[in-house]
Coordinates of C-alpha atoms and ligand atoms in Angstrom, one line a residue:
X380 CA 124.1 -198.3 -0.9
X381 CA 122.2 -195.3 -0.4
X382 CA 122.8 -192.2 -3.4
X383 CA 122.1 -189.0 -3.1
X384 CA 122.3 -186.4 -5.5
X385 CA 122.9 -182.8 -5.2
X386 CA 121.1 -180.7 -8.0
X387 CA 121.3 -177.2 -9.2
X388 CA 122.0 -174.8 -12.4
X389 CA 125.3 -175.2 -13.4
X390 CA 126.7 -177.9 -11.4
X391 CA 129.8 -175.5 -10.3
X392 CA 128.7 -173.4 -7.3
X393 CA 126.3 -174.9 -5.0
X394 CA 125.6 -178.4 -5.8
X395 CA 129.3 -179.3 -5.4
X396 CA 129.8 -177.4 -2.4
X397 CA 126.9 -178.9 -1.0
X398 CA 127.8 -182.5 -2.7
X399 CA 131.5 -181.8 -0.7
X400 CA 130.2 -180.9 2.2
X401 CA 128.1 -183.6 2.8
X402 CA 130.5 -186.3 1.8
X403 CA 133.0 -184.8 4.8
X404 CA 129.7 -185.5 6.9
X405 CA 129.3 -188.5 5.7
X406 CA 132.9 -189.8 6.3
X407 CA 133.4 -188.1 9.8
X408 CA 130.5 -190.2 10.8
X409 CA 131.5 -193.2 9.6
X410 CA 128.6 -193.9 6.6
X411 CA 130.7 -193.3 4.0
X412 CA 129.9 -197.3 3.3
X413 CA 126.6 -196.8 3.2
X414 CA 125.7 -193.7 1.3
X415 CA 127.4 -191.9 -1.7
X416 CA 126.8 -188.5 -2.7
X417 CA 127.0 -187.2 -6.0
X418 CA 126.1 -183.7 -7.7
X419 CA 124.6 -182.7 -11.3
X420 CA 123.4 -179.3 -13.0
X421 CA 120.3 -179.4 -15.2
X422 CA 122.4 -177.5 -17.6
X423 CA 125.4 -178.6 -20.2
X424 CA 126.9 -175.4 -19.9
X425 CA 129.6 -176.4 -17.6
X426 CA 130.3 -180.1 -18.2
X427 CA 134.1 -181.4 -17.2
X428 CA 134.6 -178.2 -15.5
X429 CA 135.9 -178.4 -11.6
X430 CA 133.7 -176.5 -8.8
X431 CA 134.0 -172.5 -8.9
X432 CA 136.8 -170.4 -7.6
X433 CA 134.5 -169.0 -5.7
X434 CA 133.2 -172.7 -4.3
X435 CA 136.7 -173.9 -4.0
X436 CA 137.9 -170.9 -1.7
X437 CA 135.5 -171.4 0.3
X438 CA 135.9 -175.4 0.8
X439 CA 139.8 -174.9 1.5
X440 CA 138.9 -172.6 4.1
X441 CA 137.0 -175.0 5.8
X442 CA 139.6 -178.0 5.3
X443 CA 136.8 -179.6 3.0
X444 CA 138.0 -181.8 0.3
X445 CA 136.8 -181.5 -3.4
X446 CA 138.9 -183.6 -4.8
X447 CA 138.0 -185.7 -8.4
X448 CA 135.1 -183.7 -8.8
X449 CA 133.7 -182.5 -12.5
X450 CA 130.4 -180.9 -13.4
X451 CA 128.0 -183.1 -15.4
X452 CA 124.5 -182.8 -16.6
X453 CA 121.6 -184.6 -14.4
X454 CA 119.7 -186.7 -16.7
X455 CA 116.7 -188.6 -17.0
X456 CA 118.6 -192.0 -15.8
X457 CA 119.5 -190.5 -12.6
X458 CA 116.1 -191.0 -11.7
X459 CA 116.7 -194.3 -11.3
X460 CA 119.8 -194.6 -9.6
X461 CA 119.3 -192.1 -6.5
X462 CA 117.5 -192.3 -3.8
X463 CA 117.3 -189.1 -2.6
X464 CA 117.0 -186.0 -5.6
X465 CA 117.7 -182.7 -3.6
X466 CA 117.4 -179.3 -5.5
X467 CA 118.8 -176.1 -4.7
X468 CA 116.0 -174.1 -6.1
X469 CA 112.7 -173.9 -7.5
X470 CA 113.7 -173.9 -10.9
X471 CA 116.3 -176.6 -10.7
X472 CA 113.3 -178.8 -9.3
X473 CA 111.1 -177.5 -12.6
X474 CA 114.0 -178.6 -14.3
X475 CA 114.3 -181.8 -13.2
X476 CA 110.7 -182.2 -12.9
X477 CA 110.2 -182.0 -16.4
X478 CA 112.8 -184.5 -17.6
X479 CA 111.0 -188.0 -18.9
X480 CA 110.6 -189.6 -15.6
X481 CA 110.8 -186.5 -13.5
X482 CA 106.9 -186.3 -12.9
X483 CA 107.0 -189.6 -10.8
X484 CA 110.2 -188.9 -9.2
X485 CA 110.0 -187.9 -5.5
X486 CA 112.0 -184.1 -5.6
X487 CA 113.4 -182.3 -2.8
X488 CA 113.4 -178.9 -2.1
X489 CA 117.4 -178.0 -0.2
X490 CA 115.1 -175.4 1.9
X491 CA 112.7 -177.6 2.8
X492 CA 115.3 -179.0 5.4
X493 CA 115.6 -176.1 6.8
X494 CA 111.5 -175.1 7.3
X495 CA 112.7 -172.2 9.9
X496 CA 114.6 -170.2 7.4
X497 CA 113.1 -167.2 5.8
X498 CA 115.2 -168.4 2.6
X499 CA 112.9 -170.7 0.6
X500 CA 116.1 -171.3 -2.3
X501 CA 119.7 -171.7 -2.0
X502 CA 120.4 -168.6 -3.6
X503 CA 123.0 -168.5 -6.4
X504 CA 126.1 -167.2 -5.9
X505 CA 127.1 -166.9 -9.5
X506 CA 124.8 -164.0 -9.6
X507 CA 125.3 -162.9 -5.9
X508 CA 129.1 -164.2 -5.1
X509 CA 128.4 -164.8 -1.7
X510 CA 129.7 -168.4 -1.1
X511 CA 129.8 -168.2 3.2
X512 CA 126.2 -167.5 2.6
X513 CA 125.1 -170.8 0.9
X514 CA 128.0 -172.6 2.9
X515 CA 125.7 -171.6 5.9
X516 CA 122.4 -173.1 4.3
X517 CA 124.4 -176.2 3.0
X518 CA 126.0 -177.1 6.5
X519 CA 122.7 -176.9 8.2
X520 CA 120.5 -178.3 6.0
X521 CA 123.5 -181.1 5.4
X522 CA 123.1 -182.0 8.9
X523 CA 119.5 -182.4 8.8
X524 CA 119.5 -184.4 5.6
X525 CA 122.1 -187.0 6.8
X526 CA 120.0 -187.5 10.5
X527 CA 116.8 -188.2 8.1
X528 CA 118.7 -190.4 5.5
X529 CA 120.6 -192.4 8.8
X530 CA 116.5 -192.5 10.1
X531 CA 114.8 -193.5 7.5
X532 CA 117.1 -196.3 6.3
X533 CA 118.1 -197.5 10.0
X534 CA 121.6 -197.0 9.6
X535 CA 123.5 -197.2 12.6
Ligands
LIG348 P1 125.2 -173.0 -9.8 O1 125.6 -171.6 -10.3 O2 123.9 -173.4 -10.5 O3 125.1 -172.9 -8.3 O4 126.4 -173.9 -10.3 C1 125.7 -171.2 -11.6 C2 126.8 -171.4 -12.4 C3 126.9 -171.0 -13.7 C4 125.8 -170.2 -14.2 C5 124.7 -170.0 -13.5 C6 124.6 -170.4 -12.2 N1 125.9 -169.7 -15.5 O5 125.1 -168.9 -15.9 O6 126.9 -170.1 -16.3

């Protein structure tokens, strides 16, 4: 099994949405065997809390399940059990970078899938409360993660 895990502030706006949107990648392709997906916020502040209004609007309106899913805290033993670490911005990777373990870890930067965008974070929409703007980033850079994860573990 191959686990990925979404990271970002609060663990209720983008992470799920991008945690949700990958898993309806995942199962419309048939992997859902083969890789889970999971999502964590490097804060407590939200803990047991389901995905945003904002976040959940938006998934409805693209038919995109979020069923079961909670906010929880990344931690430190996280590092061992996922494969692939993917943070929304640069201070979610500082975050998670300096947990015991983090300096080792291999981190990666959302944007970083997407090296044509002018956007080099996944902005917040707490602050901003534009959700159809990270939905954009998410699908895309979704799509490119799963093609390198299918690659580079010669899935078929
Ligand atoms: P997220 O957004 O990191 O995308 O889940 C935020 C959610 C909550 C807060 C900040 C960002 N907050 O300050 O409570």
């Amino acid at each position: 099994m191959i686990n990925v895990v979404f990271v970002c502030l609060g663990n209720i706006c983008r992470s799920p949405m991008a945690e949700a949107v990958m898993r309806h990648k995942v199962l419309e392709k048939g992997f859902d065997e083969q890789i889970r997906i999971d999502s964590a916020g490097t804060s407590d502040w939200h803990v047991g809390k389901p995905p945003h209004e904002g976040t959940r609007n938006l998934l409805d309106s693209y038919k995109i399940s979020y069923a079961n899913m909670t906010a929880r805290q990344f931690a430190s033993e996280d590092f061992v059990q996922f494969d692939y670490i993917i943070c929304m911005d640069n201070s979610n990777a500082d975050n998670v970078r300096s947990l015991p373990g983090g300096e080792e870890a291999e981190i990666i930067k959302f944007m970083d899938l997407l090296p044509n965008e002018k956007l080099r974070e996944v902005p917040d929409p707490y602050f901003t409360g534009n959700f159809e703007e990270v939905y954009e980033l998410v699908n895309a850079g979704c799509d490119v993660l799963l093609d390198r994860i299918i690659e580079e573990n010669s899935l078929s």
